[in-house]
Amino acid sequence: MKLASPSSNPISREGAPLLLTMGDPVGIGPEILVKAFIRGGLAGGVVIGDVQVMRRAAALCAERPPLAVLDRVEDACQVPDGTLAIWQPEGLPTGLAQLPWGAVHAQAGAAAVSCIEAAAALLNQRRASGLVTAPIHKEAIHAAGVNFPGHTELLQHLATGSDGQVPPVRMMLANEALRVVLVTIHVGLRQAIDMLDFDLVVSTLRITLQAMRRFGLTRPRIAVAGLNPHAGEGGLFGREEIDIIRPAVELLQAEGEAVSGPYAPDTVFMRARHMPPHHPGEFDAVVAMTHDHGLIPVKYLGVEEGVNVTLGLPWVRTSPDHGTAFDLAGTGRADPSSLEAAVRMARRLVRGVQAA
């Protein structure tokens, strides 16, 4: 382990470290990681990324914390208090810290994916407790020849077991007021509708129930949003609710679960929104059929507290509810609040997994 500058008072941390990938090196990911650390949100975590990129990000901040370059992620427990721990995977592209901010670069996309792959390998080896991913840029990873639509699908691939079994995963976006799980994600709307079937809705509900129990809810209340206006209005506006969604809900109800719906998608999110003490939510989570149906209401409540959670992986993964923000990259004005929320949720979920 090499220290970039002197520090003092080594601290002891129990358990495997939480990993944080740097994201696209020319986006705001490295900056928000440094800022979150300065504000006390990353204690005990290890950044998986390029050391020079993280030094460049630190130079954007009014306060520049010392960096500890680890030989192994397990050495995080030896890092002095107030020092940001970084582990750099082998084989990263060179010259990343010289790339212009806020533009699509194949090298940047390749580096972002390499960090994710390295983090997933550590998680699969049980050498880390969970993962928080800073934003990547889809065009950049495609320019690097990586043909996954986003983090969720890439992580699903990296979590595939030695037996070839691909874990069924779902995307959840959450904040303190609302949790939404999606049945379909990064596909065109027409394709999403064609993908809907009974088994897909049932498996999403089971994954959601398991996740909510990790949040400490013994009997989670799950609302299911319809696909069509007015939840189909008895078949007048479409039969997906009658033929697919309601039968899935009834199956889970027969198993004793507190699952209900399908509800009109234009009102169910208001009913689920949790605003104590005057408006406690009626539901603990909403399952939505398509990407924008589910994400628009959560994002409208504010991206600064939104967290993306990948459900169904064999390990915990969260991320901020925003992208690489190329327009802000290199300006020093990026807000780390969503990343901090993602770290808090990751730690909460890790505790839930360990207690299960």
mmCIF file of C-alpha atoms in Angstrom:
data_model
loop_
_atom_site.group_PDB
_atom_site.id
_atom_site.type_symbol
_atom_site.label_atom_id
_atom_site.label_comp_id
_atom_site.label_asym_id
_atom_site.label_seq_id
_atom_site.Cartn_x
_atom_site.Cartn_y
_atom_site.Cartn_z
ATOM 1 C CA MET A 1 0.000 0.000 0.000
ATOM 2 C CA LYS A 2 1.359 3.423 -0.978
ATOM 3 C CA LEU A 3 0.219 6.693 0.571
ATOM 4 C CA ALA A 4 0.009 9.683 -1.737
ATOM 5 C CA SER A 5 0.644 12.029 1.193
ATOM 6 C CA PRO A 6 1.145 11.722 4.967
ATOM 7 C CA SER A 7 -1.748 11.117 7.355
ATOM 8 C CA SER A 8 -2.265 9.740 10.843
ATOM 9 C CA ASN A 9 -4.435 7.749 13.247
ATOM 10 C CA PRO A 10 -5.020 4.389 11.543
ATOM 11 C CA ILE A 11 -8.525 3.063 12.161
ATOM 12 C CA SER A 12 -9.843 -0.480 12.289
ATOM 13 C CA ARG A 13 -12.882 -1.508 10.211
ATOM 14 C CA GLU A 14 -14.563 -4.862 10.529
ATOM 15 C CA GLY A 15 -15.869 -6.805 7.542
ATOM 16 C CA ALA A 16 -15.166 -6.684 3.825
ATOM 17 C CA PRO A 17 -15.051 -3.237 2.203
ATOM 18 C CA LEU A 18 -17.736 -1.595 0.119
ATOM 19 C CA LEU A 19 -16.510 -1.066 -3.461
ATOM 20 C CA LEU A 20 -17.139 2.088 -5.507
ATOM 21 C CA THR A 21 -16.320 2.098 -9.214
ATOM 22 C CA MET A 22 -15.124 5.411 -10.659
ATOM 23 C CA GLY A 23 -17.524 5.397 -13.642
ATOM 24 C CA ASP A 24 -16.585 7.199 -16.837
ATOM 25 C CA PRO A 25 -13.261 8.907 -16.071
ATOM 26 C CA VAL A 26 -14.205 12.083 -17.985
ATOM 27 C CA GLY A 27 -17.658 12.373 -16.407
ATOM 28 C CA ILE A 28 -18.564 13.557 -12.906
ATOM 29 C CA GLY A 29 -18.114 10.142 -11.268
ATOM 30 C CA PRO A 30 -14.562 10.666 -9.959
ATOM 31 C CA GLU A 31 -15.432 14.151 -8.666
ATOM 32 C CA ILE A 32 -18.535 13.083 -6.752
ATOM 33 C CA LEU A 33 -16.593 10.191 -5.223
ATOM 34 C CA VAL A 34 -13.989 12.609 -3.854
ATOM 35 C CA LYS A 35 -16.641 15.055 -2.646
ATOM 36 C CA ALA A 36 -18.645 12.302 -0.958
ATOM 37 C CA PHE A 37 -15.480 11.160 0.799
ATOM 38 C CA ILE A 38 -14.705 14.690 1.987
ATOM 39 C CA ARG A 39 -18.236 14.938 3.397
ATOM 40 C CA GLY A 40 -17.742 11.698 5.325
ATOM 41 C CA GLY A 41 -19.900 9.429 3.188
ATOM 42 C CA LEU A 42 -17.349 6.856 2.024
ATOM 43 C CA ALA A 43 -15.553 5.822 5.213
ATOM 44 C CA GLY A 44 -14.328 2.251 4.861
ATOM 45 C CA GLY A 45 -15.044 2.127 1.131
ATOM 46 C CA VAL A 46 -12.573 1.444 -1.673
ATOM 47 C CA VAL A 47 -12.652 3.226 -5.025
ATOM 48 C CA ILE A 48 -11.948 0.913 -7.964
ATOM 49 C CA GLY A 49 -10.382 3.186 -10.536
ATOM 50 C CA ASP A 50 -7.424 4.916 -12.089
ATOM 51 C CA VAL A 51 -5.219 6.685 -9.546
ATOM 52 C CA GLN A 52 -4.306 9.596 -11.827
ATOM 53 C CA VAL A 53 -7.966 10.124 -12.718
ATOM 54 C CA MET A 54 -8.835 10.319 -9.035
ATOM 55 C CA ARG A 55 -5.970 12.765 -8.427
ATOM 56 C CA ARG A 56 -7.297 14.963 -11.236
ATOM 57 C CA ALA A 57 -10.771 14.822 -9.688
ATOM 58 C CA ALA A 58 -9.397 15.726 -6.269
ATOM 59 C CA ALA A 59 -7.770 18.811 -7.801
ATOM 60 C CA LEU A 60 -11.268 20.093 -8.652
ATOM 61 C CA CYS A 61 -12.238 20.189 -4.970
ATOM 62 C CA ALA A 62 -11.503 22.897 -2.428
ATOM 63 C CA GLU A 63 -10.271 20.221 -0.042
ATOM 64 C CA ARG A 64 -7.897 17.594 -1.417
ATOM 65 C CA PRO A 65 -7.789 14.397 0.651
ATOM 66 C CA PRO A 66 -4.695 12.190 0.614
ATOM 67 C CA LEU A 67 -5.015 9.021 -1.468
ATOM 68 C CA ALA A 68 -3.919 5.540 -0.427
ATOM 69 C CA VAL A 69 -3.131 3.217 -3.333
ATOM 70 C CA LEU A 70 -3.897 -0.347 -2.224
ATOM 71 C CA ASP A 71 -2.161 -3.528 -3.300
ATOM 72 C CA ARG A 72 -5.250 -5.498 -2.219
ATOM 73 C CA VAL A 73 -8.763 -4.306 -1.358
ATOM 74 C CA GLU A 74 -8.442 -6.119 1.957
ATOM 75 C CA ASP A 75 -5.812 -3.528 2.930
ATOM 76 C CA ALA A 76 -8.576 -0.937 3.280
ATOM 77 C CA CYS A 77 -8.734 -1.729 6.992
ATOM 78 C CA GLN A 78 -5.180 -0.352 7.323
ATOM 79 C CA VAL A 79 -5.874 2.979 5.600
ATOM 80 C CA PRO A 80 -5.531 5.956 7.950
ATOM 81 C CA ASP A 81 -8.613 7.949 8.775
ATOM 82 C CA GLY A 82 -9.188 10.827 6.348
ATOM 83 C CA THR A 83 -7.461 9.026 3.459
ATOM 84 C CA LEU A 84 -9.305 7.877 0.348
ATOM 85 C CA ALA A 85 -8.507 4.246 -0.521
ATOM 86 C CA ILE A 86 -8.052 3.390 -4.214
ATOM 87 C CA TRP A 87 -7.399 0.044 -5.847
ATOM 88 C CA GLN A 88 -6.383 0.193 -9.513
ATOM 89 C CA PRO A 89 -7.133 -2.886 -11.631
ATOM 90 C CA GLU A 90 -4.468 -4.124 -13.998
ATOM 91 C CA GLY A 91 -4.760 -3.379 -17.687
ATOM 92 C CA LEU A 92 -6.553 -0.020 -17.605
ATOM 93 C CA PRO A 93 -5.964 2.124 -20.708
ATOM 94 C CA THR A 94 -3.141 4.618 -20.268
ATOM 95 C CA GLY A 95 -3.454 8.384 -20.391
ATOM 96 C CA LEU A 96 -6.988 8.533 -18.974
ATOM 97 C CA ALA A 97 -6.244 11.630 -16.899
ATOM 98 C CA GLN A 98 -5.203 13.490 -20.048
ATOM 99 C CA LEU A 99 -8.481 12.912 -21.896
ATOM 100 C CA PRO A 100 -10.657 16.028 -22.318
ATOM 101 C CA TRP A 101 -13.532 16.286 -19.867
ATOM 102 C CA GLY A 102 -17.103 15.695 -20.953
ATOM 103 C CA ALA A 103 -16.731 13.877 -24.276
ATOM 104 C CA VAL A 104 -17.211 10.329 -25.529
ATOM 105 C CA HIS A 105 -13.937 8.392 -25.598
ATOM 106 C CA ALA A 106 -13.576 4.684 -26.319
ATOM 107 C CA GLN A 107 -10.667 4.526 -23.827
ATOM 108 C CA ALA A 108 -12.878 5.992 -21.117
ATOM 109 C CA GLY A 109 -15.629 3.492 -21.844
ATOM 110 C CA ALA A 110 -13.156 0.616 -21.755
ATOM 111 C CA ALA A 111 -11.742 1.833 -18.435
ATOM 112 C CA ALA A 112 -15.188 2.175 -16.869
ATOM 113 C CA VAL A 113 -16.093 -1.376 -17.878
ATOM 114 C CA SER A 114 -12.748 -2.756 -16.673
ATOM 115 C CA CYS A 115 -13.403 -1.296 -13.228
ATOM 116 C CA ILE A 116 -16.874 -2.839 -13.127
ATOM 117 C CA GLU A 117 -15.487 -6.221 -14.186
ATOM 118 C CA ALA A 118 -12.780 -6.048 -11.530
ATOM 119 C CA ALA A 119 -15.306 -5.130 -8.849
ATOM 120 C CA ALA A 120 -17.629 -7.959 -9.863
ATOM 121 C CA ALA A 121 -14.738 -10.427 -9.695
ATOM 122 C CA LEU A 122 -13.938 -9.296 -6.147
ATOM 123 C CA LEU A 123 -17.597 -9.640 -5.172
ATOM 124 C CA ASN A 124 -17.823 -13.100 -6.704
ATOM 125 C CA GLN A 125 -14.765 -14.046 -4.629
ATOM 126 C CA ARG A 126 -16.539 -12.677 -1.514
ATOM 127 C CA ARG A 127 -13.756 -10.147 -0.986
ATOM 128 C CA ALA A 128 -16.158 -7.183 -0.764
ATOM 129 C CA SER A 129 -19.491 -6.482 0.897
ATOM 130 C CA GLY A 130 -21.275 -4.653 -1.930
ATOM 131 C CA LEU A 131 -20.926 -2.315 -4.872
ATOM 132 C CA VAL A 132 -21.802 1.305 -5.646
ATOM 133 C CA THR A 133 -21.245 2.274 -9.276
ATOM 134 C CA ALA A 134 -20.582 5.827 -10.466
ATOM 135 C CA PRO A 135 -22.204 6.700 -13.822
ATOM 136 C CA ILE A 136 -20.989 5.285 -17.125
ATOM 137 C CA HIS A 137 -21.737 6.617 -20.596
ATOM 138 C CA LYS A 138 -23.509 4.174 -22.903
ATOM 139 C CA GLU A 139 -21.991 5.618 -26.091
ATOM 140 C CA ALA A 140 -18.512 5.354 -24.619
ATOM 141 C CA ILE A 141 -18.848 1.708 -23.625
ATOM 142 C CA HIS A 142 -20.321 0.893 -27.035
ATOM 143 C CA ALA A 143 -17.382 2.718 -28.672
ATOM 144 C CA ALA A 144 -15.147 0.398 -26.639
ATOM 145 C CA GLY A 145 -16.914 -2.610 -28.158
ATOM 146 C CA VAL A 146 -18.985 -3.521 -25.090
ATOM 147 C CA ASN A 147 -22.468 -4.384 -26.264
ATOM 148 C CA PHE A 148 -24.557 -4.106 -23.113
ATOM 149 C CA PRO A 149 -27.314 -1.481 -22.838
ATOM 150 C CA GLY A 150 -26.184 -0.397 -19.384
ATOM 151 C CA HIS A 151 -24.926 -1.323 -15.936
ATOM 152 C CA THR A 152 -27.828 -3.645 -15.109
ATOM 153 C CA GLU A 153 -27.319 -6.003 -18.036
ATOM 154 C CA LEU A 154 -23.525 -5.965 -17.709
ATOM 155 C CA LEU A 155 -23.680 -6.820 -14.004
ATOM 156 C CA GLN A 156 -26.185 -9.585 -14.682
ATOM 157 C CA HIS A 157 -23.683 -11.081 -17.136
ATOM 158 C CA LEU A 158 -20.807 -10.735 -14.660
ATOM 159 C CA ALA A 159 -22.859 -12.422 -11.918
ATOM 160 C CA THR A 160 -23.585 -15.508 -14.039
ATOM 161 C CA GLY A 161 -22.493 -18.586 -12.133
ATOM 162 C CA SER A 162 -20.005 -21.231 -13.202
ATOM 163 C CA ASP A 163 -22.993 -23.422 -14.023
ATOM 164 C CA GLY A 164 -24.104 -20.880 -16.625
ATOM 165 C CA GLN A 165 -27.190 -19.849 -14.661
ATOM 166 C CA VAL A 166 -27.979 -16.188 -15.371
ATOM 167 C CA PRO A 167 -29.576 -14.501 -12.336
ATOM 168 C CA PRO A 168 -32.933 -12.837 -13.057
ATOM 169 C CA VAL A 169 -32.413 -9.180 -12.187
ATOM 170 C CA ARG A 170 -34.671 -6.151 -11.951
ATOM 171 C CA MET A 171 -34.052 -2.439 -11.636
ATOM 172 C CA MET A 172 -35.409 -0.514 -8.660
ATOM 173 C CA LEU A 173 -35.276 3.245 -8.320
ATOM 174 C CA ALA A 174 -35.848 4.487 -4.805
ATOM 175 C CA ASN A 175 -35.723 7.497 -2.528
ATOM 176 C CA GLU A 176 -37.106 8.184 0.926
ATOM 177 C CA ALA A 177 -40.607 8.721 -0.479
ATOM 178 C CA LEU A 178 -41.037 6.063 -3.167
ATOM 179 C CA ARG A 179 -39.659 2.719 -4.338
ATOM 180 C CA VAL A 180 -40.386 1.505 -7.872
ATOM 181 C CA VAL A 181 -39.360 -1.815 -9.447
ATOM 182 C CA LEU A 182 -39.481 -2.290 -13.221
ATOM 183 C CA VAL A 183 -40.632 -5.372 -15.093
ATOM 184 C CA THR A 184 -38.879 -4.253 -18.313
ATOM 185 C CA ILE A 185 -36.032 -1.774 -18.617
ATOM 186 C CA HIS A 186 -33.704 -0.795 -21.478
ATOM 187 C CA VAL A 187 -35.745 -1.810 -24.514
ATOM 188 C CA GLY A 188 -38.010 0.110 -26.862
ATOM 189 C CA LEU A 189 -41.580 0.626 -25.678
ATOM 190 C CA ARG A 190 -43.097 -1.607 -28.356
ATOM 191 C CA GLN A 191 -40.637 -4.382 -27.477
ATOM 192 C CA ALA A 192 -41.343 -3.931 -23.765
ATOM 193 C CA ILE A 193 -45.056 -4.479 -24.314
ATOM 194 C CA ASP A 194 -44.349 -7.553 -26.431
ATOM 195 C CA MET A 195 -42.086 -8.934 -23.667
ATOM 196 C CA LEU A 196 -44.748 -8.807 -20.959
ATOM 197 C CA ASP A 197 -46.023 -12.176 -19.877
ATOM 198 C CA PHE A 198 -47.316 -13.894 -16.743
ATOM 199 C CA ASP A 199 -43.983 -15.441 -15.743
ATOM 200 C CA LEU A 200 -42.096 -12.152 -16.123
ATOM 201 C CA VAL A 201 -44.527 -10.299 -13.868
ATOM 202 C CA VAL A 202 -44.548 -13.109 -11.286
ATOM 203 C CA SER A 203 -40.750 -13.288 -11.128
ATOM 204 C CA THR A 204 -40.560 -9.503 -10.744
ATOM 205 C CA LEU A 205 -42.971 -9.650 -7.833
ATOM 206 C CA ARG A 206 -40.963 -12.397 -6.130
ATOM 207 C CA ILE A 207 -37.700 -10.463 -6.562
ATOM 208 C CA THR A 208 -39.380 -7.329 -5.189
ATOM 209 C CA LEU A 209 -40.745 -9.117 -2.134
ATOM 210 C CA GLN A 210 -37.328 -10.576 -1.344
ATOM 211 C CA ALA A 211 -35.701 -7.148 -1.662
ATOM 212 C CA MET A 212 -38.258 -5.471 0.575
ATOM 213 C CA ARG A 213 -37.605 -8.067 3.268
ATOM 214 C CA ARG A 214 -33.931 -7.098 3.083
ATOM 215 C CA PHE A 215 -35.128 -3.588 3.920
ATOM 216 C CA GLY A 216 -36.502 -5.076 7.145
ATOM 217 C CA LEU A 217 -40.164 -5.306 6.096
ATOM 218 C CA THR A 218 -41.659 -8.577 7.327
ATOM 219 C CA ARG A 219 -44.844 -8.219 5.266
ATOM 220 C CA PRO A 220 -44.131 -5.844 2.387
ATOM 221 C CA ARG A 221 -47.077 -4.170 0.668
ATOM 222 C CA ILE A 222 -46.572 -4.237 -3.088
ATOM 223 C CA ALA A 223 -48.775 -2.293 -5.505
ATOM 224 C CA VAL A 224 -48.791 -3.346 -9.144
ATOM 225 C CA ALA A 225 -49.303 -0.632 -11.741
ATOM 226 C CA GLY A 226 -51.227 -1.439 -14.885
ATOM 227 C CA LEU A 227 -49.855 -0.996 -18.377
ATOM 228 C CA ASN A 228 -52.777 0.712 -20.076
ATOM 229 C CA PRO A 229 -54.667 3.922 -19.248
ATOM 230 C CA HIS A 230 -57.007 3.369 -16.274
ATOM 231 C CA ALA A 231 -55.428 -0.098 -15.900
ATOM 232 C CA GLY A 232 -57.239 -1.160 -19.053
ATOM 233 C CA GLU A 233 -60.720 -0.063 -17.932
ATOM 234 C CA GLY A 234 -62.017 -3.629 -17.894
ATOM 235 C CA GLY A 235 -60.522 -4.431 -21.277
ATOM 236 C CA LEU A 236 -61.683 -1.318 -23.102
ATOM 237 C CA PHE A 237 -58.125 0.008 -23.430
ATOM 238 C CA GLY A 238 -56.199 -3.245 -23.621
ATOM 239 C CA ARG A 239 -56.267 -6.744 -22.143
ATOM 240 C CA GLU A 240 -52.796 -6.988 -20.568
ATOM 241 C CA GLU A 241 -54.259 -6.320 -17.123
ATOM 242 C CA ILE A 242 -56.861 -9.086 -17.537
ATOM 243 C CA ASP A 243 -54.699 -11.684 -19.264
ATOM 244 C CA ILE A 244 -51.276 -11.142 -17.651
ATOM 245 C CA ILE A 245 -51.060 -8.761 -14.714
ATOM 246 C CA ARG A 246 -54.107 -9.621 -12.605
ATOM 247 C CA PRO A 247 -53.455 -13.397 -12.751
ATOM 248 C CA ALA A 248 -49.886 -12.762 -11.540
ATOM 249 C CA VAL A 249 -51.180 -10.649 -8.656
ATOM 250 C CA GLU A 250 -53.728 -13.301 -7.722
ATOM 251 C CA LEU A 251 -51.056 -16.013 -7.646
ATOM 252 C CA LEU A 252 -48.992 -14.053 -5.100
ATOM 253 C CA GLN A 253 -52.119 -13.253 -3.098
ATOM 254 C CA ALA A 254 -52.906 -16.974 -2.935
ATOM 255 C CA GLU A 255 -49.455 -17.458 -1.418
ATOM 256 C CA GLY A 256 -50.352 -15.004 1.337
ATOM 257 C CA GLU A 257 -48.395 -12.007 0.061
ATOM 258 C CA ALA A 258 -49.673 -8.426 0.401
ATOM 259 C CA VAL A 259 -49.655 -7.785 -3.346
ATOM 260 C CA SER A 260 -52.496 -5.815 -4.933
ATOM 261 C CA GLY A 261 -53.528 -4.296 -8.258
ATOM 262 C CA PRO A 262 -53.325 -3.691 -11.091
ATOM 263 C CA TYR A 263 -53.934 -0.021 -10.354
ATOM 264 C CA ALA A 264 -54.209 2.887 -12.773
ATOM 265 C CA PRO A 265 -50.597 3.946 -13.379
ATOM 266 C CA ASP A 266 -51.476 7.649 -13.284
ATOM 267 C CA THR A 267 -52.525 7.536 -9.611
ATOM 268 C CA VAL A 268 -50.824 4.588 -7.894
ATOM 269 C CA PHE A 269 -47.539 6.443 -7.335
ATOM 270 C CA MET A 270 -49.294 9.233 -5.453
ATOM 271 C CA ARG A 271 -50.894 6.632 -3.204
ATOM 272 C CA ALA A 272 -47.531 4.971 -2.573
ATOM 273 C CA ARG A 273 -45.599 8.172 -1.858
ATOM 274 C CA HIS A 274 -44.442 8.200 1.752
ATOM 275 C CA MET A 275 -44.516 11.655 3.372
ATOM 276 C CA PRO A 276 -44.810 11.227 7.148
ATOM 277 C CA PRO A 277 -46.514 12.184 9.322
ATOM 278 C CA HIS A 278 -49.409 13.514 7.257
ATOM 279 C CA HIS A 279 -49.269 11.170 4.259
ATOM 280 C CA PRO A 280 -47.818 7.734 5.024
ATOM 281 C CA GLY A 281 -47.629 5.689 1.843
ATOM 282 C CA GLU A 282 -50.203 2.974 1.281
ATOM 283 C CA PHE A 283 -47.544 0.693 -0.240
ATOM 284 C CA ASP A 284 -43.889 -0.141 0.358
ATOM 285 C CA ALA A 285 -43.086 -0.441 -3.346
ATOM 286 C CA VAL A 286 -44.732 -0.184 -6.745
ATOM 287 C CA VAL A 287 -44.050 -2.599 -9.595
ATOM 288 C CA ALA A 288 -44.314 -0.863 -12.983
ATOM 289 C CA MET A 289 -44.428 -2.547 -16.367
ATOM 290 C CA THR A 290 -42.131 -0.227 -18.348
ATOM 291 C CA HIS A 291 -39.090 1.980 -17.779
ATOM 292 C CA ASP A 292 -40.633 5.445 -18.081
ATOM 293 C CA HIS A 293 -43.903 4.512 -16.364
ATOM 294 C CA GLY A 294 -41.891 3.742 -13.261
ATOM 295 C CA LEU A 295 -38.963 6.129 -13.351
ATOM 296 C CA ILE A 296 -40.649 9.425 -14.195
ATOM 297 C CA PRO A 297 -42.463 9.734 -10.827
ATOM 298 C CA VAL A 298 -39.335 8.868 -8.823
ATOM 299 C CA LYS A 299 -37.110 11.240 -10.773
ATOM 300 C CA TYR A 300 -39.699 13.993 -10.499
ATOM 301 C CA LEU A 301 -39.284 13.855 -6.720
ATOM 302 C CA GLY A 302 -35.607 14.789 -7.150
ATOM 303 C CA VAL A 303 -32.569 13.028 -8.587
ATOM 304 C CA GLU A 304 -30.372 14.249 -5.734
ATOM 305 C CA GLU A 305 -31.815 11.589 -3.401
ATOM 306 C CA GLY A 306 -32.668 8.916 -5.969
ATOM 307 C CA VAL A 307 -30.869 5.578 -5.919
ATOM 308 C CA ASN A 308 -30.773 2.854 -8.549
ATOM 309 C CA VAL A 309 -30.677 -0.660 -7.057
ATOM 310 C CA THR A 310 -30.158 -3.855 -9.052
ATOM 311 C CA LEU A 311 -32.323 -6.550 -7.476
ATOM 312 C CA GLY A 312 -31.639 -10.261 -7.959
ATOM 313 C CA LEU A 313 -27.831 -10.177 -8.044
ATOM 314 C CA PRO A 314 -25.933 -12.402 -5.585
ATOM 315 C CA TRP A 315 -24.494 -9.214 -4.085
ATOM 316 C CA VAL A 316 -25.684 -5.691 -3.334
ATOM 317 C CA ARG A 317 -25.366 -3.055 -6.051
ATOM 318 C CA THR A 318 -26.597 0.535 -6.021
ATOM 319 C CA SER A 319 -25.840 3.656 -8.040
ATOM 320 C CA PRO A 320 -26.776 7.344 -8.204
ATOM 321 C CA ASP A 321 -29.917 8.368 -10.060
ATOM 322 C CA HIS A 322 -28.118 10.394 -12.736
ATOM 323 C CA GLY A 323 -25.720 10.031 -15.596
ATOM 324 C CA THR A 324 -22.213 11.219 -16.376
ATOM 325 C CA ALA A 325 -23.339 14.889 -16.666
ATOM 326 C CA PHE A 326 -20.725 15.721 -19.292
ATOM 327 C CA ASP A 327 -21.861 19.352 -19.212
ATOM 328 C CA LEU A 328 -20.653 19.593 -15.584
ATOM 329 C CA ALA A 329 -17.562 17.399 -15.871
ATOM 330 C CA GLY A 330 -14.379 19.223 -14.927
ATOM 331 C CA THR A 331 -16.153 22.270 -13.527
ATOM 332 C CA GLY A 332 -16.000 21.304 -9.859
ATOM 333 C CA ARG A 333 -19.757 21.916 -9.512
ATOM 334 C CA ALA A 334 -21.053 18.318 -9.418
ATOM 335 C CA ASP A 335 -23.361 17.404 -6.508
ATOM 336 C CA PRO A 336 -22.516 14.154 -4.665
ATOM 337 C CA SER A 337 -25.893 13.854 -2.883
ATOM 338 C CA SER A 338 -27.279 11.009 -4.989
ATOM 339 C CA LEU A 339 -24.028 9.065 -4.669
ATOM 340 C CA GLU A 340 -24.138 9.534 -0.895
ATOM 341 C CA ALA A 341 -27.721 8.243 -0.891
ATOM 342 C CA ALA A 342 -26.582 5.234 -2.942
ATOM 343 C CA VAL A 343 -23.840 4.469 -0.415
ATOM 344 C CA ARG A 344 -26.279 4.715 2.497
ATOM 345 C CA MET A 345 -28.710 2.366 0.773
ATOM 346 C CA ALA A 346 -25.972 -0.097 -0.156
ATOM 347 C CA ARG A 347 -24.877 -0.317 3.463
ATOM 348 C CA ARG A 348 -28.450 -0.765 4.603
ATOM 349 C CA LEU A 349 -28.990 -3.588 2.109
ATOM 350 C CA VAL A 350 -25.679 -5.237 3.038
ATOM 351 C CA ARG A 351 -26.844 -5.361 6.645
ATOM 352 C CA GLY A 352 -30.130 -6.893 5.473
ATOM 353 C CA VAL A 353 -28.362 -9.576 3.440
ATOM 354 C CA GLN A 354 -26.049 -10.435 6.340
ATOM 355 C CA ALA A 355 -29.021 -10.681 8.698
ATOM 356 C CA ALA A 356 -31.055 -12.887 6.344
#
